[in-house]
Short mmCIF file of C-alpha atoms and ligand atoms in Angstrom, two decimals:
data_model
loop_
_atom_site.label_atom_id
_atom_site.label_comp_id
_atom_site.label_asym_id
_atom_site.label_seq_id
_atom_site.Cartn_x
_atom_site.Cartn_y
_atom_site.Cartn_z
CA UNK A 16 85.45 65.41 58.78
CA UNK A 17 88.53 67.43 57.23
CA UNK A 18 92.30 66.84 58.80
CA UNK A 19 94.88 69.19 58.72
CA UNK A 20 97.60 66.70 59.32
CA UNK A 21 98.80 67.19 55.65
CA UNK A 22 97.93 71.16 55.86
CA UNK A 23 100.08 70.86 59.19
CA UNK A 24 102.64 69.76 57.28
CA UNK A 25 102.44 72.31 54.63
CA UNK A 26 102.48 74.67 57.94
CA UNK A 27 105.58 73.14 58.88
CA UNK A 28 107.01 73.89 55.85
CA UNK A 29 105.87 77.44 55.80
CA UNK A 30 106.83 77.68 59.23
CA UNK A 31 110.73 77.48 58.20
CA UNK A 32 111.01 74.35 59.26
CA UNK A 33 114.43 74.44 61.58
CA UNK A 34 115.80 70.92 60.30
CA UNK A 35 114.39 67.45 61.14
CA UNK A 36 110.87 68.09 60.78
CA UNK A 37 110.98 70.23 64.01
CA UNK A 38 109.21 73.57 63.96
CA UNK A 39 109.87 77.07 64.94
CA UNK A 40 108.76 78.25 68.36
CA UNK A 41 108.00 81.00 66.99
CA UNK A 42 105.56 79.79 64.20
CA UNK A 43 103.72 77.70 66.21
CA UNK A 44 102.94 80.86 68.66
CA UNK A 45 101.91 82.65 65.44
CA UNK A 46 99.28 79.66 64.64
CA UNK A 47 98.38 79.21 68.47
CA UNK A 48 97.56 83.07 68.50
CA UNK A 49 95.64 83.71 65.23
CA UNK A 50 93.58 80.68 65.89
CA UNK A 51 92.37 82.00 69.79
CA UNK A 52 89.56 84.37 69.97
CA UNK A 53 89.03 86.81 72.76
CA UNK A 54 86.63 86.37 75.42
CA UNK A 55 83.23 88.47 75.71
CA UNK A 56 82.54 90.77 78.85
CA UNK A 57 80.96 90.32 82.15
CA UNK A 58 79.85 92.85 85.11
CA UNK A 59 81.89 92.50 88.01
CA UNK A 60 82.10 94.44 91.73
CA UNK A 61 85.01 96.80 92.05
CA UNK A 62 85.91 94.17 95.03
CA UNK A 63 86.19 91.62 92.41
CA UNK A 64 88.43 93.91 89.79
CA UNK A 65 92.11 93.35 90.92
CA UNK A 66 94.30 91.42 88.33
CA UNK A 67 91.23 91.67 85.92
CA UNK A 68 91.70 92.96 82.91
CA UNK A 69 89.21 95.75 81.73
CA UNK A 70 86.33 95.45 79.16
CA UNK A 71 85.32 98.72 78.08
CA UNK A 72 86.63 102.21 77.89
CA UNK A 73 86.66 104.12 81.42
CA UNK A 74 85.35 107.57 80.62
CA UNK A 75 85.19 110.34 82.94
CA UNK A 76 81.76 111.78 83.77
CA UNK A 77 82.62 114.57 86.48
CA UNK A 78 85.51 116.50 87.00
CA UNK A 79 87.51 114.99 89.84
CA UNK A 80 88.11 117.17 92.27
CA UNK A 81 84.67 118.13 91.50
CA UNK A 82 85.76 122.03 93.08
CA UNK A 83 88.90 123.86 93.77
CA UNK A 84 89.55 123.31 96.75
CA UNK A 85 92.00 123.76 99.90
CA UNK A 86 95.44 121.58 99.41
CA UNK A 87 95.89 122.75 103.35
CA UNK A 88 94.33 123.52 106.58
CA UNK A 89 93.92 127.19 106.90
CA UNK A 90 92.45 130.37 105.40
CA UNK A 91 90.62 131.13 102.23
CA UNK A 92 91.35 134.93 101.47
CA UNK A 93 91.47 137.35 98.92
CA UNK A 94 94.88 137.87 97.52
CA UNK A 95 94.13 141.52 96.56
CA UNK A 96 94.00 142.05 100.27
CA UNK A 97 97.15 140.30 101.17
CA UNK A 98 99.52 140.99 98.06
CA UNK A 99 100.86 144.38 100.06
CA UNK A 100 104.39 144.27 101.16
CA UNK A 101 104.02 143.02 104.84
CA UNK A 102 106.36 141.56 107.26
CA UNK A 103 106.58 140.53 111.17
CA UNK A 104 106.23 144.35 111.94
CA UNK A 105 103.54 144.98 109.76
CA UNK A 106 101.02 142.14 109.41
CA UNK A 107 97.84 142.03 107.70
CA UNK A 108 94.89 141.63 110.01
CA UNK A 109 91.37 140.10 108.24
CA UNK A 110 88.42 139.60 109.84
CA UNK A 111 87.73 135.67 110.70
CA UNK A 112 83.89 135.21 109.33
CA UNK A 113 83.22 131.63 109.42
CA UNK A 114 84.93 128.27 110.31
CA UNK A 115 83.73 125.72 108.05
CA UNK A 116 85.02 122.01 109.74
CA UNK A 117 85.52 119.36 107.06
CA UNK A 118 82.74 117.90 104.95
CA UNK A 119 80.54 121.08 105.25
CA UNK A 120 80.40 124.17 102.40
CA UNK A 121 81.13 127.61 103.73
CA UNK A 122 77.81 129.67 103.84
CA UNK A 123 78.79 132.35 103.40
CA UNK A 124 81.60 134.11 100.57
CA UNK A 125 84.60 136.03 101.78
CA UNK A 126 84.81 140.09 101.28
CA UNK A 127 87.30 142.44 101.27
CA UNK A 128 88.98 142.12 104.60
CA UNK A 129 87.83 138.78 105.18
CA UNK A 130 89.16 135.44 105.81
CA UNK A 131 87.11 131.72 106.08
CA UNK A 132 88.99 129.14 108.20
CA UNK A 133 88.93 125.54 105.54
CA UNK A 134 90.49 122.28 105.70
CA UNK A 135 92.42 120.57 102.88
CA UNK A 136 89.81 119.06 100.75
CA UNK A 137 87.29 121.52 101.39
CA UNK A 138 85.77 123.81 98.65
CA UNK A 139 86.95 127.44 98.21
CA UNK A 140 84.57 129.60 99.45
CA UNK A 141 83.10 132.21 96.94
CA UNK A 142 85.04 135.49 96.69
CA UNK A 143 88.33 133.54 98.35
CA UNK A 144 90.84 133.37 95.58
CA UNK A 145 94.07 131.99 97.67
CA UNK A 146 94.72 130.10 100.39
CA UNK A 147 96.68 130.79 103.60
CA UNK A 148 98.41 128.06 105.79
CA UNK A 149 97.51 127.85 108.77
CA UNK A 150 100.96 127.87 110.35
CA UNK A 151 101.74 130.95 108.61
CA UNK A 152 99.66 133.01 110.30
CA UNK A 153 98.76 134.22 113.91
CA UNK A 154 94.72 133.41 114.92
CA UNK A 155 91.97 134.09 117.21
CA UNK A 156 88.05 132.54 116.25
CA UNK A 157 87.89 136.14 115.37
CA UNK A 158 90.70 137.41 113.17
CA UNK A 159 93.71 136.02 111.98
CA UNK A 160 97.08 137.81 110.90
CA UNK A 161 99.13 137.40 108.13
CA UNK A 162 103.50 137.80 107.80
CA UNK A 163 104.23 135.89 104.65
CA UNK A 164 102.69 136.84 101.15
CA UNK A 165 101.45 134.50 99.03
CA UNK A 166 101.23 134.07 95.45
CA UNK A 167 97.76 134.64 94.14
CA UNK A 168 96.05 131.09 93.96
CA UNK A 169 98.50 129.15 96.60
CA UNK A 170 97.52 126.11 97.90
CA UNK A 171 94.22 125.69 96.02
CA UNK A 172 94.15 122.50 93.91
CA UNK A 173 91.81 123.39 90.63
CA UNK A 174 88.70 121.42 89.75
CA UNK A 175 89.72 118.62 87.16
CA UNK A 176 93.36 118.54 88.07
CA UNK A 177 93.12 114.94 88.63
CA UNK A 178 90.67 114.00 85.54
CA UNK A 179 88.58 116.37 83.52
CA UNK A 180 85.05 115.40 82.72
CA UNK A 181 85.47 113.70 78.98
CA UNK A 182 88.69 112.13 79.59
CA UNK A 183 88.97 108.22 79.06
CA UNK A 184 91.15 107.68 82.04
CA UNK A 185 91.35 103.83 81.63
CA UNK A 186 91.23 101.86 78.44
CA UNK A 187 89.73 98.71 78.13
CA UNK A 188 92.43 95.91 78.00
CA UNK A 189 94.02 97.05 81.26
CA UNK A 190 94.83 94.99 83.69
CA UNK A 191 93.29 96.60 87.03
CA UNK A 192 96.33 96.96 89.77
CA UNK A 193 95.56 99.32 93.09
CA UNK A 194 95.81 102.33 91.35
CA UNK A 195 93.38 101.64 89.02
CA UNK A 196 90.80 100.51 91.51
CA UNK A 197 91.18 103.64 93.22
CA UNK A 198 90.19 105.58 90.29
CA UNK A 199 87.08 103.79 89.76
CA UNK A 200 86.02 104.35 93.24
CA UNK A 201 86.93 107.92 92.52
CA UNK A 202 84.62 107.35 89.85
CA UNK A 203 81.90 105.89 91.64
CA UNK A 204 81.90 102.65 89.84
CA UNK A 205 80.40 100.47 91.78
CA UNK A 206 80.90 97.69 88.96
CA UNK A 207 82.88 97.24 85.34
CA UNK A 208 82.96 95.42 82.49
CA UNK A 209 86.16 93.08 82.87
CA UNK A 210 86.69 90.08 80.26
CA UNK A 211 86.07 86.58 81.16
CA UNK A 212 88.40 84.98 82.97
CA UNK A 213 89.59 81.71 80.42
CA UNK A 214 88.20 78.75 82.09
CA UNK A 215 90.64 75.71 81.36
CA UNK A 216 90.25 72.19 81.80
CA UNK A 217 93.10 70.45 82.41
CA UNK A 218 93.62 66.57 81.97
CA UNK A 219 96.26 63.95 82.58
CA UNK A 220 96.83 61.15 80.67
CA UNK A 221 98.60 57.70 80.91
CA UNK A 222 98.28 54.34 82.58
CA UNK A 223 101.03 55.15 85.00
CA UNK A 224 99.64 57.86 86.77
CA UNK A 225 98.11 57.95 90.18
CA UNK A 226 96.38 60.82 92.00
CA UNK A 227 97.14 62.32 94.94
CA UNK A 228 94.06 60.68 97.05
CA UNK A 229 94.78 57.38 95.52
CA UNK A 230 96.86 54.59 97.38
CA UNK A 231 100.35 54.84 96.40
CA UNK A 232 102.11 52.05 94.45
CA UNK A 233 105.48 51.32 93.29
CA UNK A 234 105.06 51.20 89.81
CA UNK A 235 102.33 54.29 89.73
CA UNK A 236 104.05 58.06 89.15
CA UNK A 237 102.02 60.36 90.84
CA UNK A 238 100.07 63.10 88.60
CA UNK A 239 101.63 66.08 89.32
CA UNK A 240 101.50 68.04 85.72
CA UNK A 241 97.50 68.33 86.81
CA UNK A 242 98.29 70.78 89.85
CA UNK A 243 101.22 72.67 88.33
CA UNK A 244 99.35 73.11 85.50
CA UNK A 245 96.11 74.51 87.86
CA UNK A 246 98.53 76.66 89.05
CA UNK A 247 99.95 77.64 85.77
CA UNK A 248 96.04 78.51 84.41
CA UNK A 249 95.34 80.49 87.72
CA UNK A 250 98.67 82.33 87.58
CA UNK A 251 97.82 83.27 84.20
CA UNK A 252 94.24 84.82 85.55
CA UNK A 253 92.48 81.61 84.33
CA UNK A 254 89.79 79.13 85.94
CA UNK A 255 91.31 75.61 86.25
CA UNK A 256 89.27 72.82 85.72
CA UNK A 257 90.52 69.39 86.84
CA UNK A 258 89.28 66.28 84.73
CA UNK A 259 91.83 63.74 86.82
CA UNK A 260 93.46 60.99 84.47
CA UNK A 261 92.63 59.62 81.48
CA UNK A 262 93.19 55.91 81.05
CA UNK A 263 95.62 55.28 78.08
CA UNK A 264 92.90 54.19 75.80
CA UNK A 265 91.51 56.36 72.69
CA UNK A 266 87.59 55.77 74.60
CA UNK A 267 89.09 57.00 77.97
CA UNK A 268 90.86 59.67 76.09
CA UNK A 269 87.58 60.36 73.93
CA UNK A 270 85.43 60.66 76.58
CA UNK A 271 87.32 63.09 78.96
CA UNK A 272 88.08 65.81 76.39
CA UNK A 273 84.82 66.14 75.43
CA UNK A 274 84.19 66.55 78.98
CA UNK A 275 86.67 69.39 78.94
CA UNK A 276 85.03 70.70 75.83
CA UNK A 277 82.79 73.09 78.06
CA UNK A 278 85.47 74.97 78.74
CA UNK A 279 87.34 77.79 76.78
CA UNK A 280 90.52 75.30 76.39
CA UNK A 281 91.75 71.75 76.98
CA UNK A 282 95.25 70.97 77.86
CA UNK A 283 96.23 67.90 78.23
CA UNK A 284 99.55 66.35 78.93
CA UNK A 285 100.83 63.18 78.35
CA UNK A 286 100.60 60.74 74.88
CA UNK A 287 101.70 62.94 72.69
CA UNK A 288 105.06 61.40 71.53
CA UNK A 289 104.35 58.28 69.02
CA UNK A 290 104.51 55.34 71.59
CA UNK A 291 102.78 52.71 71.65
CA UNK A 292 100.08 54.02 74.00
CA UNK A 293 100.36 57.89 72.91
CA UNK A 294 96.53 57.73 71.63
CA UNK A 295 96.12 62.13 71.55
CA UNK A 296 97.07 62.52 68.40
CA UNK A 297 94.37 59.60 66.86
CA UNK A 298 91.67 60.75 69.65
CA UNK A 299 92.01 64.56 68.18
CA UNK A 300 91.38 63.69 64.96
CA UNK A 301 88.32 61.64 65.31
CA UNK A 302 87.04 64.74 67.65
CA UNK A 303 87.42 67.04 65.32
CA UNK A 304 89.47 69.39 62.83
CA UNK A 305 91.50 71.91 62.73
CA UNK A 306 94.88 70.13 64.30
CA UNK A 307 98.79 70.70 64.15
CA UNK A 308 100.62 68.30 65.31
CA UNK A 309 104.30 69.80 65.67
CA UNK A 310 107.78 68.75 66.53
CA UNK A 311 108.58 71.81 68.40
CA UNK A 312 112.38 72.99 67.81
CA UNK A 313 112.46 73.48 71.99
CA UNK A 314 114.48 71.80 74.45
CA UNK A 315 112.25 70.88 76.59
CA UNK A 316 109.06 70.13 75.06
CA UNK A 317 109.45 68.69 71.54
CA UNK A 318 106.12 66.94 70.51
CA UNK A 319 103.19 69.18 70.83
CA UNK A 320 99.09 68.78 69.35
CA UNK A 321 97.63 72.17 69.32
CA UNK A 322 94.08 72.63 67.20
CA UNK A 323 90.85 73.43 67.63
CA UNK A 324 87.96 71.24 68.10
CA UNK A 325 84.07 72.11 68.16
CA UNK A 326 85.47 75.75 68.15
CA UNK A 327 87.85 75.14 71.82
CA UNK A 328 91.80 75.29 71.66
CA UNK A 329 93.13 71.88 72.37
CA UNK A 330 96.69 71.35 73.33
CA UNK A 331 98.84 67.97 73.96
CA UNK A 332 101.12 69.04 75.77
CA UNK A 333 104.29 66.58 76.36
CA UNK A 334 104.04 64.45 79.41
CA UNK A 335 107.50 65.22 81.50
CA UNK A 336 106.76 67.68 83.86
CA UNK A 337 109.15 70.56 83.43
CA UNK A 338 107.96 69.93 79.23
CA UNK A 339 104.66 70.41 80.43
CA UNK A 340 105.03 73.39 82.26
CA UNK A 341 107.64 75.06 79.90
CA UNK A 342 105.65 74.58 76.72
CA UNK A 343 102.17 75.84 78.75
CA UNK A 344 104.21 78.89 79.56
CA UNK A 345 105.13 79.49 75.54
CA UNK A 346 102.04 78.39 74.39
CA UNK A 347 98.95 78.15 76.48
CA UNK A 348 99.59 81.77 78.52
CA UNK A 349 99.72 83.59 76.03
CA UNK A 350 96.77 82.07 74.22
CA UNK A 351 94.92 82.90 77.43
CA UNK A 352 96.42 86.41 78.02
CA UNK A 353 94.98 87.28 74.49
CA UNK A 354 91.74 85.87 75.61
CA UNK A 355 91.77 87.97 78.50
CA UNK A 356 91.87 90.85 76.30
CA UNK A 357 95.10 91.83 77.51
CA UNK A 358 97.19 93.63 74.70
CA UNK A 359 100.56 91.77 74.98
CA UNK A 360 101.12 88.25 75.58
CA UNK A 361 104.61 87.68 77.13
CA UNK A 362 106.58 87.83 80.32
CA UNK A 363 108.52 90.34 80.87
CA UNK A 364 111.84 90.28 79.59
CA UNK A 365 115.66 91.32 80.55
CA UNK A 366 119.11 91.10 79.51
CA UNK A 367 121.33 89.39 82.15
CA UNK A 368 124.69 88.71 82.06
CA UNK A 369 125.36 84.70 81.64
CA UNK A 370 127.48 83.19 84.41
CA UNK A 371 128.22 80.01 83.15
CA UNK A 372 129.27 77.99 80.26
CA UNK A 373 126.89 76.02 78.00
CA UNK A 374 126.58 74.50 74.20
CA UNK A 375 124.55 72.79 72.48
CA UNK A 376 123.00 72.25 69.05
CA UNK A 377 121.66 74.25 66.42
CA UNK A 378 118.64 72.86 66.60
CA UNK A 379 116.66 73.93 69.03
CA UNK A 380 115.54 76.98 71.21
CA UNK A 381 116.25 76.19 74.65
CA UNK A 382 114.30 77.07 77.94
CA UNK A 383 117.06 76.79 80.80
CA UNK A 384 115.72 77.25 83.94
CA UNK A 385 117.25 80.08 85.58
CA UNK A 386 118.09 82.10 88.78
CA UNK A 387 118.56 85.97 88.18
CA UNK A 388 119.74 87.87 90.62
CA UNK A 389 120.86 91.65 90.52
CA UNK A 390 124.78 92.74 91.66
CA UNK A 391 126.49 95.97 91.19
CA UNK A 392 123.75 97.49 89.31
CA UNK A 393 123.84 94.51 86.72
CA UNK A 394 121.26 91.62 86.08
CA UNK A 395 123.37 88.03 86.11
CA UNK A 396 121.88 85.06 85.79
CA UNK A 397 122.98 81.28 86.07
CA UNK A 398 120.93 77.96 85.62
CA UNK A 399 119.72 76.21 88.14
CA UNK A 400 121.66 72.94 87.77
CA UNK A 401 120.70 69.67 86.32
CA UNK A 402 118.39 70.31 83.47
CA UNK A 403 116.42 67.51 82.89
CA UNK A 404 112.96 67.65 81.61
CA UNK A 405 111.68 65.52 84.36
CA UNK A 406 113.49 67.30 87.46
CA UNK A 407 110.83 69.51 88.79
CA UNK A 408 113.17 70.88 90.91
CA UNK A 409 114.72 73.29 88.46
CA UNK A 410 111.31 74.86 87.99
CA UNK A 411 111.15 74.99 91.91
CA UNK A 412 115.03 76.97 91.98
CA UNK A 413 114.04 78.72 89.09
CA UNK A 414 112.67 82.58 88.68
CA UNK A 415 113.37 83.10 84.91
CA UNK A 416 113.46 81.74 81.75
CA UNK A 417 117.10 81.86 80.19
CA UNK A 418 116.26 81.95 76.00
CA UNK A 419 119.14 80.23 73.78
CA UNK A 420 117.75 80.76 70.55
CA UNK A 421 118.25 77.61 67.86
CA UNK A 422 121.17 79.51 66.44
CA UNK A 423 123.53 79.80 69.66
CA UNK A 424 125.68 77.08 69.88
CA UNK A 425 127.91 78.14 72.73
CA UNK A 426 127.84 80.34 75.94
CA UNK A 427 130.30 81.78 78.03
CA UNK A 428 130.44 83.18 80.88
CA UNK A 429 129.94 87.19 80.18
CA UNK A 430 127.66 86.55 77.60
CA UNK A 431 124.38 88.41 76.80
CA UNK A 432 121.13 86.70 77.10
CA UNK A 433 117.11 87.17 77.27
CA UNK A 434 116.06 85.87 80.30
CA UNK A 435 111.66 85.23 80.68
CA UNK A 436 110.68 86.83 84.54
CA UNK A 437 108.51 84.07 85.89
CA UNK A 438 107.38 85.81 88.26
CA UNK A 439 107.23 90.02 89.19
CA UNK A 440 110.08 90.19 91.88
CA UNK A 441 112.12 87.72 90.53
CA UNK A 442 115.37 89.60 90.95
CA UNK A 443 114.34 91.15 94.54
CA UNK A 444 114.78 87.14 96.06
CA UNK A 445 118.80 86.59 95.52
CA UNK A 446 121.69 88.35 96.85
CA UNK A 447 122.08 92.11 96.56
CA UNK A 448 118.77 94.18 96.15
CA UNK A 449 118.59 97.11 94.43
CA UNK A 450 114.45 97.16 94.13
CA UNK A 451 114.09 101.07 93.07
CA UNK A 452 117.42 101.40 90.58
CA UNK A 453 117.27 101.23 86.86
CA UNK A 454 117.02 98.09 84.94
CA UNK A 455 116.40 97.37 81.31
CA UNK A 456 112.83 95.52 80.93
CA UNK A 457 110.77 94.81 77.56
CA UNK A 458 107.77 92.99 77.28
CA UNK A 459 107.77 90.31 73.86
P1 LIG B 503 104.33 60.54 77.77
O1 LIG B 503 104.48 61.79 76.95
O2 LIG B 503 102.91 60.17 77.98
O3 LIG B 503 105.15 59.43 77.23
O4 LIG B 503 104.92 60.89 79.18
C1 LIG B 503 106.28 61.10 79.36
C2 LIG B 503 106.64 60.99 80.82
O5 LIG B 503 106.08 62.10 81.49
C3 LIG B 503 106.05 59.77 81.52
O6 LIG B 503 106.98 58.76 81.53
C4 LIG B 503 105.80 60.24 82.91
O7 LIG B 503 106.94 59.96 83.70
C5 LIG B 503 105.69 61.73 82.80
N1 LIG B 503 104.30 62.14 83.00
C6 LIG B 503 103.29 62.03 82.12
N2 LIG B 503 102.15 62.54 82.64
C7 LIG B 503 102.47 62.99 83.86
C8 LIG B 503 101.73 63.63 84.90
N3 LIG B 503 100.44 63.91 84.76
N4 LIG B 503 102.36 63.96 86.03
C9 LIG B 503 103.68 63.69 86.18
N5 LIG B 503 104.44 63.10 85.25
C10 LIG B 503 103.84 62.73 84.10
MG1 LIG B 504 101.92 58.50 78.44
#
């Protein structure tokens, strides 16, 4: 069996180690990254396609609209025989030859003279080069009269103005939102190609733990990283799968990961720091190879196992639950976004004015938990109180991210920062709203 505790090292070092052992963020993403594969394809129903992420190349086969056809209820004519200078005095008359209601084809083609009532949608009728609205004009079933010229080809939408046969009108990698289901219905696709969803089995470790059926005890902390980290996985388009607790012992340990080997990834949390009954690190290694074991230079979340074994991404992820959750959310999402074939692998990200003040170290990047909220025109953003890695309740407050990279010592109030969006609306939920106006947004 080969280790790559001492090549981990030598990563460490390559990685630009920070100071104290502790490694970039930002090197440990690179590692996580180049070590996860993406997922193969499977067939699903349109029904099925929202928030998947598409696994081929959506190519046009037919022109869409199929015809030209009527943008409006009213006449198909010939312009030649409405282009004269009329007016309210002197009106074109044509002669009224069919009435085609929707979903039928005229039979017949329109001749000099001649007029063929249509509905929008409808095909243009042969011969009929423009379209009349209805509410211009004066009509019987027999005739109709026109008092407003039209330019030639008014209110006829062209075959292929929406997609021409050929086109790729989708590329694979995108992630399917209303619009995009629309247009394979327009397409008649019936069913796509989207990438596997990641399925991720999730496990909880230590002696102290209870679950949430057990009987509660005093001295037992109930297992909570399990469920926000289900949520976490399914938030991320993911398939959660719950292995429960692992004993603290390296046979308990042993024998639930490999459990969890079936799936795409194991995350565990919990044992990861070097207590006396933090077992990950020794149960990793006898599983397998491939494993970094890293000091992470992020506040919170500092000890962190991320490898592969039998071919699966493993993480340890630290046991206190905002650690947990802020460490899956720099780590384990994107690892599963690039699974999902999606083409980018962060949150999306804004400046925000800083309302507080704040310093600490140069040693680490830190995660505060934020609220963001949007006044005058201006993204601000303060934390959420208390910060500690084991008050869940700042992830509950929070909607963002607020990134102070290793460097910053010291914020003011005014400051700039990168703030993470945890979640699409995030700055639609706090005072002033301004959903529609402009705002600055990247994605990492
Ligand atoms: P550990 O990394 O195993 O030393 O865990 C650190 C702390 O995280 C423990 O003292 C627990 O309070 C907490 N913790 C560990 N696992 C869980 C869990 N599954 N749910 C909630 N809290 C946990
Ligand atoms: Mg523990």
């Amino acid at each position: 069996m080969s280790h790559r505790d001492t090549i981990t090292d030598g990563n460490a070092m390559n990685a630009h180690d920070v100071n104290q052992g502790l490694t970039r963020l930002e090197d440990a993403q690179k590692i996580v990254l180049d070590a996860t594969p993406m997922l193969g394809v499977e067939k699903i129903s349109i029904l099925d396609a929202l928030g998947r992420v598409l696994g081929e190349d959506i190519v046009v086969e037919r022109d869409n609209p199929p015809w030209d056809n009527s943008a409006m209820d009213g006449f198909a004519v010939r312009w030649d025989d409405i282009r004269q200078e009329h007016s309210i005095q002197k009106p074109v008359t044509l002669a009224v030859i069919e009435d085609v209601p929707a979903g039928k084809l005229a039979t017949k083609s329109v001749g000099p003279g001649q007029a063929i009532r249509i509905m929008t949608g409808a095909p243009i009728p042969k011969g009929a080069d423009t379209v009349l609205k209805v509410e211009d004009t004066e009509h019987t079933a027999e005739s109709v009269r026109v008092f407003k010229p039209e330019a030639r080809g008014s209110n006829i939408r062209p075959q292929g103005e929406d997609v021409k046969k050929g086109e790729r009108i989708i590329e694979r990698g995108t992630k399917i939102r209303p619009g995009e289901a629309g247009m394979l219905a327009i397409l008649a696709k019936s069913f796509i190609f989207a990438y596997q969803r990641p399925r991720v089995a999730i496990l909880s470790t230590g002696d102290e733990l209870a679950d949430l059926d057990e009987r509660f005890s005093e001295e037992k902390i109930i297992n909570s990283n399990s469920y926000g980290i289900a949520a976490a996985v399914q938030d991320a388009g993911g398939i959660p799968l719950l292995l429960g607790i692992a004993r603290d012992t390296p046979a308990a340990l042993k024998e639930k990961i490999s459990h969890g080997l079936s799936a795409d990834i194991v995350v565990l949390s919990g044992g990861v720091s070097m207590g006396d009954y933090d077992f990950t690190k020794s149960v990793f290694r006898d599983l397998g190879a491939d494993m970094n074991f890293w000091k992470l230079a992020i506040k919170p979340g500092q000890p962190l196992a991320f490898g592969k074994i039998q071919g699966k991404l493993a993480f340890g992820l630290p046991g206190n639950p905002v650690s947990s959750m802020v460490t899956f959310e720099q780590l384990v999402r994107p690892a599963m976004l690039k699974m999902s074939g999606l083409p980018s692998y962060g949150r999306p990200i804004v400046q925000a004015v800083f309302q507080e003040k704040f310093s600490k170290r140069r040693d680490r990047r830190h995660f505060l938990r934020g609220v963001l909220t949007r006044e005058d025109g201006a993204f601000k953003v303060r934390t959420t109180g208390d910060q500690g890695s084991g008050m869940l309740t700042s992830m509950v407050k929070a909607n963002c991210l607020i990134d102070v990279p290793v460097e910053v010592e010291r914020l003011n109030p005014g400051d700039t920062v990168n703030v993470q969006l945890l979640n699409g609306d995030a700055w639609t939920t706090h005072a002033e709203v301004h959903p529609s106006g402009p705002h600055r947004m990247s994605c990492c």
